[in-house]
PDB file of C-alpha atoms in Angstrom:
ATOM      1  CA  MET A1294       0.000   0.000   0.000  1.00 86.00           C
ATOM      2  CA  LYS A1295       1.365   3.393  -1.011  1.00 95.00           C
ATOM      3  CA  VAL A1296       1.033   5.811   1.889  1.00 98.00           C
ATOM      4  CA  ALA A1297       1.603   9.568   1.800  1.00 98.00           C
ATOM      5  CA  LEU A1298       1.879  11.650   4.953  1.00 98.00           C
ATOM      6  CA  ILE A1299       1.578  15.431   4.952  1.00 98.00           C
ATOM      7  CA  GLY A1300       2.721  17.210   8.102  1.00 98.00           C
ATOM      8  CA  LEU A1301       5.984  16.440   9.912  1.00 97.00           C
ATOM      9  CA  GLY A1302       5.500  18.401  13.101  1.00 95.00           C
ATOM     10  CA  ASN A1303       5.800  17.113  16.666  1.00 94.00           C
ATOM     11  CA  MET A1304       3.263  14.389  15.918  1.00 97.00           C
ATOM     12  CA  GLY A1305       3.686  13.730  12.205  1.00 97.00           C
ATOM     13  CA  ARG A1306       7.414  13.074  12.181  1.00 97.00           C
ATOM     14  CA  PRO A1307       7.378  10.262  14.778  1.00 97.00           C
ATOM     15  CA  MET A1308       4.315   8.818  13.059  1.00 98.00           C
ATOM     16  CA  ALA A1309       6.294   8.760   9.804  1.00 98.00           C
ATOM     17  CA  GLN A1310       9.185   6.997  11.522  1.00 98.00           C
ATOM     18  CA  ASN A1311       6.869   4.306  12.858  1.00 98.00           C
ATOM     19  CA  LEU A1312       5.255   3.802   9.455  1.00 98.00           C
ATOM     20  CA  LEU A1313       8.696   3.293   7.942  1.00 97.00           C
ATOM     21  CA  ARG A1314       9.641   0.821  10.686  1.00 97.00           C
ATOM     22  CA  ALA A1315       6.472  -1.128   9.887  1.00 96.00           C
ATOM     23  CA  GLY A1316       7.600  -1.430   6.274  1.00 95.00           C
ATOM     24  CA  HIS A1317       5.125   0.896   4.586  1.00 96.00           C
ATOM     25  CA  GLN A1318       6.035   2.524   1.275  1.00 96.00           C
ATOM     26  CA  LEU A1319       5.965   6.130   2.431  1.00 97.00           C
ATOM     27  CA  THR A1320       6.012   9.521   0.732  1.00 98.00           C
ATOM     28  CA  VAL A1321       6.182  12.600   2.950  1.00 98.00           C
ATOM     29  CA  TYR A1322       5.670  16.307   2.498  1.00 97.00           C
ATOM     30  CA  ASN A1323       6.180  19.201   4.868  1.00 96.00           C
ATOM     31  CA  ARG A1324       6.285  22.907   4.123  1.00 91.00           C
ATOM     32  CA  THR A1325       9.647  23.092   5.927  1.00 92.00           C
ATOM     33  CA  ARG A1326      11.553  20.461   3.982  1.00 90.00           C
ATOM     34  CA  SER A1327      14.266  20.009   6.627  1.00 92.00           C
ATOM     35  CA  ARG A1328      11.707  18.274   8.865  1.00 92.00           C
ATOM     36  CA  ALA A1329      12.061  15.270   6.553  1.00 93.00           C
ATOM     37  CA  ASP A1330      15.808  14.983   7.179  1.00 92.00           C
ATOM     38  CA  GLY A1331      16.762  11.600   8.549  1.00 91.00           C
ATOM     39  CA  LEU A1332      13.608   9.772   7.443  1.00 95.00           C
ATOM     40  CA  ALA A1333      15.572   7.027   5.721  1.00 94.00           C
ATOM     41  CA  GLY A1334      13.464   5.117   3.225  1.00 95.00           C
ATOM     42  CA  ALA A1335      10.864   7.828   2.720  1.00 97.00           C
ATOM     43  CA  THR A1336      10.331   9.609  -0.583  1.00 96.00           C
ATOM     44  CA  ILE A1337      10.257  13.382  -0.083  1.00 96.00           C
ATOM     45  CA  ALA A1338       7.633  15.044  -2.255  1.00 97.00           C
ATOM     46  CA  ALA A1339       8.179  18.510  -3.673  1.00 96.00           C
ATOM     47  CA  SER A1340       4.587  19.579  -3.010  1.00 97.00           C
ATOM     48  CA  ALA A1341       1.392  18.495  -1.303  1.00 97.00           C
ATOM     49  CA  SER A1342      -0.126  17.602  -4.663  1.00 98.00           C
ATOM     50  CA  ASP A1343       2.873  15.440  -5.567  1.00 97.00           C
ATOM     51  CA  ALA A1344       2.527  13.578  -2.268  1.00 97.00           C
ATOM     52  CA  ALA A1345      -1.162  12.890  -2.885  1.00 98.00           C
ATOM     53  CA  ARG A1346      -0.944  12.027  -6.577  1.00 96.00           C
ATOM     54  CA  ALA A1347       0.375   8.477  -6.259  1.00 86.00           C
ATOM     55  CA  ALA A1348      -1.081   7.623  -2.850  1.00 96.00           C
ATOM     56  CA  ASP A1349      -3.465   4.811  -2.032  1.00 97.00           C
ATOM     57  CA  VAL A1350      -3.884   6.393   1.403  1.00 98.00           C
ATOM     58  CA  LEU A1351      -3.153  10.044   2.210  1.00 98.00           C
ATOM     59  CA  LEU A1352      -2.622  10.929   5.867  1.00 98.00           C
ATOM     60  CA  THR A1353      -2.758  14.556   6.980  1.00 98.00           C
ATOM     61  CA  ILE A1354      -1.600  15.666  10.430  1.00 98.00           C
ATOM     62  CA  VAL A1355      -1.374  19.459  10.528  1.00 97.00           C
ATOM     63  CA  ALA A1356      -2.018  22.202  13.077  1.00 95.00           C
ATOM     64  CA  ASP A1357      -5.512  23.486  12.316  1.00 97.00           C
ATOM     65  CA  ASP A1358      -8.301  24.089   9.799  1.00 98.00           C
ATOM     66  CA  ALA A1359      -6.335  26.746   7.956  1.00 97.00           C
ATOM     67  CA  ALA A1360      -3.278  24.531   7.533  1.00 97.00           C
ATOM     68  CA  LEU A1361      -5.378  21.602   6.302  1.00 98.00           C
ATOM     69  CA  GLN A1362      -7.266  23.749   3.828  1.00 98.00           C
ATOM     70  CA  GLN A1363      -3.981  25.179   2.560  1.00 97.00           C
ATOM     71  CA  VAL A1364      -2.651  21.670   1.932  1.00 97.00           C
ATOM     72  CA  LEU A1365      -5.800  20.372   0.289  1.00 98.00           C
ATOM     73  CA  TYR A1366      -6.900  23.400  -1.729  1.00 97.00           C
ATOM     74  CA  GLN A1367      -4.047  25.827  -2.367  1.00 97.00           C
ATOM     75  CA  GLY A1368      -1.534  22.966  -2.204  1.00 97.00           C
ATOM     76  CA  GLY A1369      -3.597  20.890  -4.617  1.00 97.00           C
ATOM     77  CA  ALA A1370      -3.723  17.627  -2.649  1.00 98.00           C
ATOM     78  CA  LEU A1371      -7.507  17.344  -2.948  1.00 98.00           C
ATOM     79  CA  HIS A1372      -7.392  17.630  -6.727  1.00 97.00           C
ATOM     80  CA  ALA A1373      -4.375  15.330  -7.088  1.00 98.00           C
ATOM     81  CA  LEU A1374      -5.692  12.458  -4.958  1.00 98.00           C
ATOM     82  CA  PRO A1375      -6.835   9.704  -7.346  1.00 97.00           C
ATOM     83  CA  PRO A1376     -10.446   8.470  -7.430  1.00 97.00           C
ATOM     84  CA  GLY A1377     -10.838   5.588  -5.015  1.00 97.00           C
ATOM     85  CA  ALA A1378      -7.897   6.749  -2.908  1.00 98.00           C
ATOM     86  CA  LEU A1379      -8.474   7.388   0.776  1.00 98.00           C
ATOM     87  CA  HIS A1380      -7.817  10.576   2.735  1.00 98.00           C
ATOM     88  CA  VAL A1381      -7.364  10.002   6.468  1.00 98.00           C
ATOM     89  CA  SER A1382      -7.505  13.281   8.380  1.00 98.00           C
ATOM     90  CA  GLN A1383      -5.661  12.846  11.683  1.00 98.00           C
ATOM     91  CA  SER A1384      -5.614  16.499  12.705  1.00 97.00           C
ATOM     92  CA  THR A1385      -7.805  18.109  15.358  1.00 97.00           C
ATOM     93  CA  ILE A1386     -10.085  20.139  13.126  1.00 98.00           C
ATOM     94  CA  SER A1387     -13.552  21.629  13.290  1.00 98.00           C
ATOM     95  CA  VAL A1388     -16.657  19.506  12.910  1.00 98.00           C
ATOM     96  CA  GLU A1389     -17.777  21.822  10.108  1.00 98.00           C
ATOM     97  CA  LEU A1390     -14.618  21.292   8.042  1.00 98.00           C
ATOM     98  CA  SER A1391     -14.765  17.524   8.532  1.00 98.00           C
ATOM     99  CA  ARG A1392     -18.332  17.449   7.221  1.00 98.00           C
ATOM    100  CA  ARG A1393     -17.323  19.561   4.245  1.00 98.00           C
ATOM    101  CA  LEU A1394     -14.435  17.232   3.424  1.00 98.00           C
ATOM    102  CA  ALA A1395     -16.700  14.190   3.533  1.00 98.00           C
ATOM    103  CA  GLN A1396     -18.959  15.836   0.948  1.00 98.00           C
ATOM    104  CA  GLU A1397     -16.120  17.003  -1.310  1.00 97.00           C
ATOM    105  CA  HIS A1398     -14.310  13.681  -1.306  1.00 98.00           C
ATOM    106  CA  ALA A1399     -17.547  11.851  -2.116  1.00 98.00           C
ATOM    107  CA  ALA A1400     -18.203  14.210  -5.030  1.00 98.00           C
ATOM    108  CA  ARG A1401     -14.740  13.392  -6.413  1.00 97.00           C
ATOM    109  CA  GLY A1402     -15.067   9.634  -5.986  1.00 98.00           C
ATOM    110  CA  GLN A1403     -12.482   9.658  -3.218  1.00 98.00           C
ATOM    111  CA  ARG A1404     -12.797   8.027   0.194  1.00 98.00           C
ATOM    112  CA  TYR A1405     -12.572   9.868   3.524  1.00 98.00           C
ATOM    113  CA  VAL A1406     -12.014   8.808   7.123  1.00 98.00           C
ATOM    114  CA  ALA A1407     -11.600  11.133  10.092  1.00 98.00           C
ATOM    115  CA  ALA A1408      -9.111   9.561  12.493  1.00 98.00           C
ATOM    116  CA  PRO A1409      -7.687  12.151  14.892  1.00 98.00           C
ATOM    117  CA  VAL A1410      -5.117  10.814  17.334  1.00 98.00           C
ATOM    118  CA  LEU A1411      -4.929  11.182  21.095  1.00 97.00           C
ATOM    119  CA  GLY A1412      -1.533  11.445  22.764  1.00 95.00           C
ATOM    120  CA  ARG A1413       1.493  13.682  23.175  1.00 93.00           C
ATOM    121  CA  PRO A1414       4.645  13.529  20.989  1.00 95.00           C
ATOM    122  CA  GLU A1415       6.302  10.990  23.285  1.00 95.00           C
ATOM    123  CA  ALA A1416       3.315   8.669  22.766  1.00 96.00           C
ATOM    124  CA  ALA A1417       3.615   9.186  19.014  1.00 97.00           C
ATOM    125  CA  ALA A1418       7.301   8.238  19.171  1.00 97.00           C
ATOM    126  CA  ALA A1419       6.475   5.062  21.102  1.00 98.00           C
ATOM    127  CA  ALA A1420       3.618   4.129  18.716  1.00 98.00           C
ATOM    128  CA  LYS A1421       1.235   4.413  21.680  1.00 98.00           C
ATOM    129  CA  LEU A1422      -1.320   6.830  20.239  1.00 98.00           C
ATOM    130  CA  PHE A1423      -5.041   6.192  20.439  1.00 98.00           C
ATOM    131  CA  VAL A1424      -6.760   6.468  17.056  1.00 98.00           C
ATOM    132  CA  LEU A1425     -10.347   7.765  16.983  1.00 98.00           C
ATOM    133  CA  ALA A1426     -11.735   6.611  13.632  1.00 98.00           C
ATOM    134  CA  ALA A1427     -15.061   7.304  11.951  1.00 98.00           C
ATOM    135  CA  GLY A1428     -16.161   6.607   8.404  1.00 98.00           C
ATOM    136  CA  ASP A1429     -17.080   3.650   6.249  1.00 98.00           C
ATOM    137  CA  ALA A1430     -16.221   0.369   8.024  1.00 98.00           C
ATOM    138  CA  VAL A1431     -14.428  -0.990   4.951  1.00 98.00           C
ATOM    139  CA  ASP A1432     -12.286   2.136   4.725  1.00 98.00           C
ATOM    140  CA  ILE A1433     -11.355   1.909   8.406  1.00 98.00           C
ATOM    141  CA  SER A1434     -10.398  -1.752   7.969  1.00 98.00           C
ATOM    142  CA  ARG A1435      -8.230  -0.719   5.037  1.00 97.00           C
ATOM    143  CA  CYS A1436      -6.366   1.585   7.419  1.00 97.00           C
ATOM    144  CA  GLU A1437      -5.783  -0.960  10.188  1.00 97.00           C
ATOM    145  CA  PRO A1438      -2.156  -1.729   9.165  1.00 97.00           C
ATOM    146  CA  ILE A1439      -1.445   2.003   9.315  1.00 98.00           C
ATOM    147  CA  PHE A1440      -3.215   2.558  12.610  1.00 98.00           C
ATOM    148  CA  SER A1441      -1.497  -0.427  14.229  1.00 98.00           C
ATOM    149  CA  ALA A1442       1.877   1.019  13.196  1.00 98.00           C
ATOM    150  CA  ILE A1443       1.268   4.333  14.954  1.00 98.00           C
ATOM    151  CA  GLY A1444      -1.008   3.493  17.852  1.00 98.00           C
ATOM    152  CA  GLN A1445      -1.883   1.081  20.620  1.00 98.00           C
ATOM    153  CA  ARG A1446      -5.637   0.997  20.007  1.00 98.00           C
ATOM    154  CA  THR A1447      -8.151   2.121  17.405  1.00 98.00           C
ATOM    155  CA  PHE A1448     -11.662   3.128  18.454  1.00 98.00           C
ATOM    156  CA  ARG A1449     -14.288   2.724  15.723  1.00 98.00           C
ATOM    157  CA  ILE A1450     -16.805   5.437  16.462  1.00 98.00           C
ATOM    158  CA  ALA A1451     -19.416   5.809  13.738  1.00 97.00           C
ATOM    159  CA  ALA A1452     -20.075   5.921  10.009  1.00 98.00           C
ATOM    160  CA  GLU A1453     -20.139   9.737   9.869  1.00 98.00           C
ATOM    161  CA  PRO A1454     -16.502  10.961   9.851  1.00 98.00           C
ATOM    162  CA  ALA A1455     -17.225  14.217  11.705  1.00 98.00           C
ATOM    163  CA  GLN A1456     -18.299  12.264  14.781  1.00 98.00           C
ATOM    164  CA  ALA A1457     -14.667  11.318  15.359  1.00 98.00           C
ATOM    165  CA  ASN A1458     -13.831  15.012  15.458  1.00 98.00           C
ATOM    166  CA  VAL A1459     -16.540  15.585  18.057  1.00 98.00           C
ATOM    167  CA  VAL A1460     -15.063  12.828  20.225  1.00 98.00           C
ATOM    168  CA  LYS A1461     -11.537  14.228  19.878  1.00 98.00           C
ATOM    169  CA  LEU A1462     -12.673  17.723  20.813  1.00 98.00           C
ATOM    170  CA  GLY A1463     -14.565  16.306  23.785  1.00 98.00           C
ATOM    171  CA  LEU A1464     -11.477  14.467  25.023  1.00 98.00           C
ATOM    172  CA  ASN A1465      -9.287  17.529  24.553  1.00 98.00           C
ATOM    173  CA  PHE A1466     -11.822  19.535  26.534  1.00 98.00           C
ATOM    174  CA  LEU A1467     -11.556  17.079  29.422  1.00 98.00           C
ATOM    175  CA  VAL A1468      -7.781  17.590  29.457  1.00 98.00           C
ATOM    176  CA  MET A1469      -8.184  21.372  29.325  1.00 98.00           C
ATOM    177  CA  ALA A1470     -10.687  21.304  32.186  1.00 98.00           C
ATOM    178  CA  MET A1471      -8.290  19.146  34.206  1.00 98.00           C
ATOM    179  CA  LEU A1472      -5.413  21.578  33.553  1.00 98.00           C
ATOM    180  CA  GLU A1473      -7.608  24.485  34.642  1.00 98.00           C
ATOM    181  CA  SER A1474      -8.589  22.608  37.808  1.00 98.00           C
ATOM    182  CA  LEU A1475      -4.988  21.744  38.635  1.00 98.00           C
ATOM    183  CA  GLY A1476      -4.008  25.366  38.149  1.00 98.00           C
ATOM    184  CA  GLU A1477      -6.750  26.562  40.462  1.00 98.00           C
ATOM    185  CA  VAL A1478      -6.045  24.081  43.253  1.00 98.00           C
ATOM    186  CA  PHE A1479      -2.282  24.596  43.031  1.00 98.00           C
ATOM    187  CA  ALA A1480      -2.842  28.353  43.364  1.00 98.00           C
ATOM    188  CA  LEU A1481      -5.093  27.706  46.378  1.00 98.00           C
ATOM    189  CA  VAL A1482      -2.631  25.524  48.268  1.00 98.00           C
ATOM    190  CA  ARG A1483       0.324  27.753  47.418  1.00 98.00           C
ATOM    191  CA  LYS A1484      -1.512  30.769  48.818  1.00 98.00           C
ATOM    192  CA  HIS A1485      -1.824  28.779  52.044  1.00 98.00           C
ATOM    193  CA  GLY A1486       1.889  27.954  52.126  1.00 98.00           C
ATOM    194  CA  ILE A1487       1.663  24.385  50.810  1.00 98.00           C
ATOM    195  CA  PRO A1488       4.038  23.538  47.924  1.00 98.00           C
ATOM    196  CA  ALA A1489       2.296  22.398  44.747  1.00 98.00           C
ATOM    197  CA  ALA A1490       4.577  19.349  44.516  1.00 98.00           C
ATOM    198  CA  GLN A1491       3.587  18.226  48.020  1.00 98.00           C
ATOM    199  CA  PHE A1492      -0.113  18.570  47.232  1.00 98.00           C
ATOM    200  CA  LEU A1493       0.385  16.658  43.971  1.00 98.00           C
ATOM    201  CA  GLU A1494       2.112  13.802  45.788  1.00 98.00           C
ATOM    202  CA  ILE A1495      -0.848  13.514  48.155  1.00 98.00           C
ATOM    203  CA  ALA A1496      -3.432  13.778  45.381  1.00 98.00           C
ATOM    204  CA  THR A1497      -1.795  11.182  43.129  1.00 98.00           C
ATOM    205  CA  GLY A1498      -1.122   8.918  46.091  1.00 98.00           C
ATOM    206  CA  THR A1499      -4.828   8.760  46.888  1.00 98.00           C
ATOM    207  CA  ALA A1500      -7.927   9.275  44.752  1.00 96.00           C
ATOM    208  CA  PHE A1501      -6.112  10.791  41.748  1.00 97.00           C
ATOM    209  CA  ASP A1502      -3.556   8.044  41.091  1.00 97.00           C
ATOM    210  CA  LEU A1503      -3.765   8.514  37.340  1.00 96.00           C
ATOM    211  CA  PRO A1504      -0.967   9.059  34.778  1.00 94.00           C
ATOM    212  CA  ILE A1505      -2.607  12.181  33.359  1.00 95.00           C
ATOM    213  CA  TYR A1506      -2.619  13.865  36.781  1.00 97.00           C
ATOM    214  CA  LYS A1507       0.917  12.719  37.553  1.00 97.00           C
ATOM    215  CA  ASN A1508       2.343  13.789  34.204  1.00 96.00           C
ATOM    216  CA  TYR A1509       0.602  17.132  33.776  1.00 97.00           C
ATOM    217  CA  GLY A1510       0.691  17.857  37.488  1.00 98.00           C
ATOM    218  CA  GLY A1511       4.436  17.347  37.454  1.00 98.00           C
ATOM    219  CA  LEU A1512       4.847  19.752  34.550  1.00 97.00           C
ATOM    220  CA  ILE A1513       2.801  22.408  36.327  1.00 98.00           C
ATOM    221  CA  ALA A1514       4.365  21.958  39.772  1.00 98.00           C
ATOM    222  CA  GLY A1515       7.840  22.153  38.239  1.00 97.00           C
ATOM    223  CA  GLU A1516       6.836  24.899  35.763  1.00 97.00           C
ATOM    224  CA  GLU A1517       8.254  22.751  32.966  1.00 97.00           C
ATOM    225  CA  PHE A1518       6.412  24.430  30.116  1.00 98.00           C
ATOM    226  CA  LEU A1519       9.228  24.215  27.559  1.00 97.00           C
ATOM    227  CA  PRO A1520       9.681  22.480  25.235  1.00 95.00           C
ATOM    228  CA  ALA A1521       5.979  22.396  24.541  1.00 95.00           C
ATOM    229  CA  GLY A1522       4.434  19.037  23.714  1.00 93.00           C
ATOM    230  CA  PHE A1523       1.325  20.943  22.659  1.00 94.00           C
ATOM    231  CA  ARG A1524       1.518  24.719  22.450  1.00 96.00           C
ATOM    232  CA  MET A1525      -0.835  27.073  24.274  1.00 98.00           C
ATOM    233  CA  GLN A1526      -1.754  28.623  20.915  1.00 97.00           C
ATOM    234  CA  LEU A1527      -3.112  25.219  19.871  1.00 96.00           C
ATOM    235  CA  GLY A1528      -4.940  24.886  23.174  1.00 97.00           C
ATOM    236  CA  LEU A1529      -6.702  28.153  22.402  1.00 98.00           C
ATOM    237  CA  LYS A1530      -7.563  26.817  18.949  1.00 97.00           C
ATOM    238  CA  ASP A1531      -9.068  23.643  20.401  1.00 98.00           C
ATOM    239  CA  ALA A1532     -11.056  25.555  23.021  1.00 98.00           C
ATOM    240  CA  ARG A1533     -12.553  27.629  20.214  1.00 98.00           C
ATOM    241  CA  LEU A1534     -13.396  24.485  18.221  1.00 98.00           C
ATOM    242  CA  VAL A1535     -15.094  22.926  21.239  1.00 98.00           C
ATOM    243  CA  LEU A1536     -17.250  26.032  21.663  1.00 98.00           C
ATOM    244  CA  GLN A1537     -18.083  26.088  17.945  1.00 98.00           C
ATOM    245  CA  ALA A1538     -19.232  22.467  18.117  1.00 98.00           C
ATOM    246  CA  ALA A1539     -21.195  23.210  21.286  1.00 98.00           C
ATOM    247  CA  GLU A1540     -22.927  26.225  19.797  1.00 97.00           C
ATOM    248  CA  GLY A1541     -23.817  24.258  16.678  1.00 96.00           C
ATOM    249  CA  ALA A1542     -25.526  21.645  18.847  1.00 97.00           C
ATOM    250  CA  ALA A1543     -27.057  24.135  21.336  1.00 98.00           C
ATOM    251  CA  ALA A1544     -25.043  22.510  24.140  1.00 98.00           C
ATOM    252  CA  PRO A1545     -23.837  25.138  26.644  1.00 98.00           C
ATOM    253  CA  MET A1546     -20.294  24.525  27.947  1.00 98.00           C
ATOM    254  CA  ALA A1547     -19.545  27.099  30.637  1.00 97.00           C
ATOM    255  CA  ILE A1548     -16.175  25.622  31.625  1.00 98.00           C
ATOM    256  CA  ALA A1549     -15.051  25.618  27.992  1.00 98.00           C
ATOM    257  CA  SER A1550     -15.776  29.345  27.835  1.00 98.00           C
ATOM    258  CA  LEU A1551     -13.645  29.943  30.938  1.00 98.00           C
ATOM    259  CA  VAL A1552     -10.799  27.827  29.559  1.00 98.00           C
ATOM    260  CA  ARG A1553     -10.925  29.670  26.232  1.00 98.00           C
ATOM    261  CA  ASP A1554     -10.629  33.004  28.033  1.00 98.00           C
ATOM    262  CA  HIS A1555      -7.674  31.806  30.127  1.00 98.00           C
ATOM    263  CA  TYR A1556      -5.861  30.540  27.033  1.00 98.00           C
ATOM    264  CA  LEU A1557      -6.569  33.830  25.314  1.00 98.00           C
ATOM    265  CA  SER A1558      -5.178  35.648  28.345  1.00 98.00           C
ATOM    266  CA  GLY A1559      -2.069  33.471  28.256  1.00 98.00           C
ATOM    267  CA  VAL A1560      -1.467  34.234  24.594  1.00 98.00           C
ATOM    268  CA  ALA A1561      -1.953  37.943  25.331  1.00 98.00           C
ATOM    269  CA  ARG A1562       0.751  37.637  27.992  1.00 98.00           C
ATOM    270  CA  GLY A1563       3.214  36.141  25.510  1.00 98.00           C
ATOM    271  CA  MET A1564       2.822  32.494  26.540  1.00 98.00           C
ATOM    272  CA  ASN A1565       1.657  31.175  23.174  1.00 96.00           C
ATOM    273  CA  GLU A1566       4.759  28.981  22.671  1.00 97.00           C
ATOM    274  CA  LEU A1567       4.547  27.419  26.148  1.00 98.00           C
ATOM    275  CA  ASP A1568       2.926  24.031  26.714  1.00 97.00           C
ATOM    276  CA  TRP A1569      -0.845  24.227  27.038  1.00 98.00           C
ATOM    277  CA  SER A1570      -0.478  23.144  30.681  1.00 98.00           C
ATOM    278  CA  ALA A1571       0.797  26.715  31.260  1.00 98.00           C
ATOM    279  CA  ILE A1572      -2.857  27.712  31.597  1.00 98.00           C
ATOM    280  CA  ALA A1573      -2.048  27.005  35.260  1.00 98.00           C
ATOM    281  CA  LYS A1574       0.507  29.826  35.104  1.00 98.00           C
ATOM    282  CA  VAL A1575      -2.255  32.188  34.006  1.00 98.00           C
ATOM    283  CA  VAL A1576      -4.368  31.099  36.965  1.00 98.00           C
ATOM    284  CA  ALA A1577      -1.389  31.527  39.328  1.00 98.00           C
ATOM    285  CA  GLN A1578      -0.695  35.031  38.057  1.00 98.00           C
ATOM    286  CA  ASP A1579      -4.350  35.954  38.505  1.00 97.00           C
ATOM    287  CA  ALA A1580      -3.924  34.855  42.133  1.00 98.00           C
ATOM    288  CA  GLY A1581      -0.931  37.169  42.546  1.00 98.00           C
ATOM    289  CA  LEU A1582       1.638  34.393  42.338  1.00 97.00           C
ATOM    290  CA  LYS A1583       4.656  34.287  40.061  1.00 87.00           C
TER     291      LYS A1583
END
């Protein structure tokens, strides 16, 4: 199977490495060509359209709606993808764009699966991502060798691709709400003279003995916001996408609105390149802490 992957950022590059290790015939494209350096065995395409032209399966893993539309439309990948070929969108994008892509691919005789991934770059490097797949069951089965090369488990969600995007946004919201909560409680205990690390040890040694609390709590307690596994700017993007999906379904999400505002505040304070867990730094500063 000829696989093309567009997007060699913090997630895409380790995914490409794992696809090569699994023996897939891989073509890659990234706007910054140097990101493909060291991917031995991969063919480096000169453009997005060149990457898509000969692909049986085209994977895209880019930052946002704008980047995906640039690749597919201005970059020509949508037009170049052959009839019958399959586009697998693994980015966190809006529900609206995913629905539009399903319609446009169908009109062109192409196949489309939404399969955003859950996990940080270190999980991508270890092939431990979770794949959230929605689309035609036959198309998802066609992708199983790819998904097994990059992830530890694939969840088959529904026949409508955009439903996978809803699930991914919902999961990202849960992480954002957890980061907000950690920031608030760390600010509380610090104001009462209790170190954040001590509180975290107690919390994760009792009812909150979960990797996500240990890992993110450790980053926040140690203020280890660089290098960013997932930038605050992208956290703001995802908070906006959650609220867009909520508004479209008339489902109020008050906490999502608060999180969006805190991410916006963080970006306004120059934190956009910090890890999205630095939302806790915004909360701490609002409490008069450094």
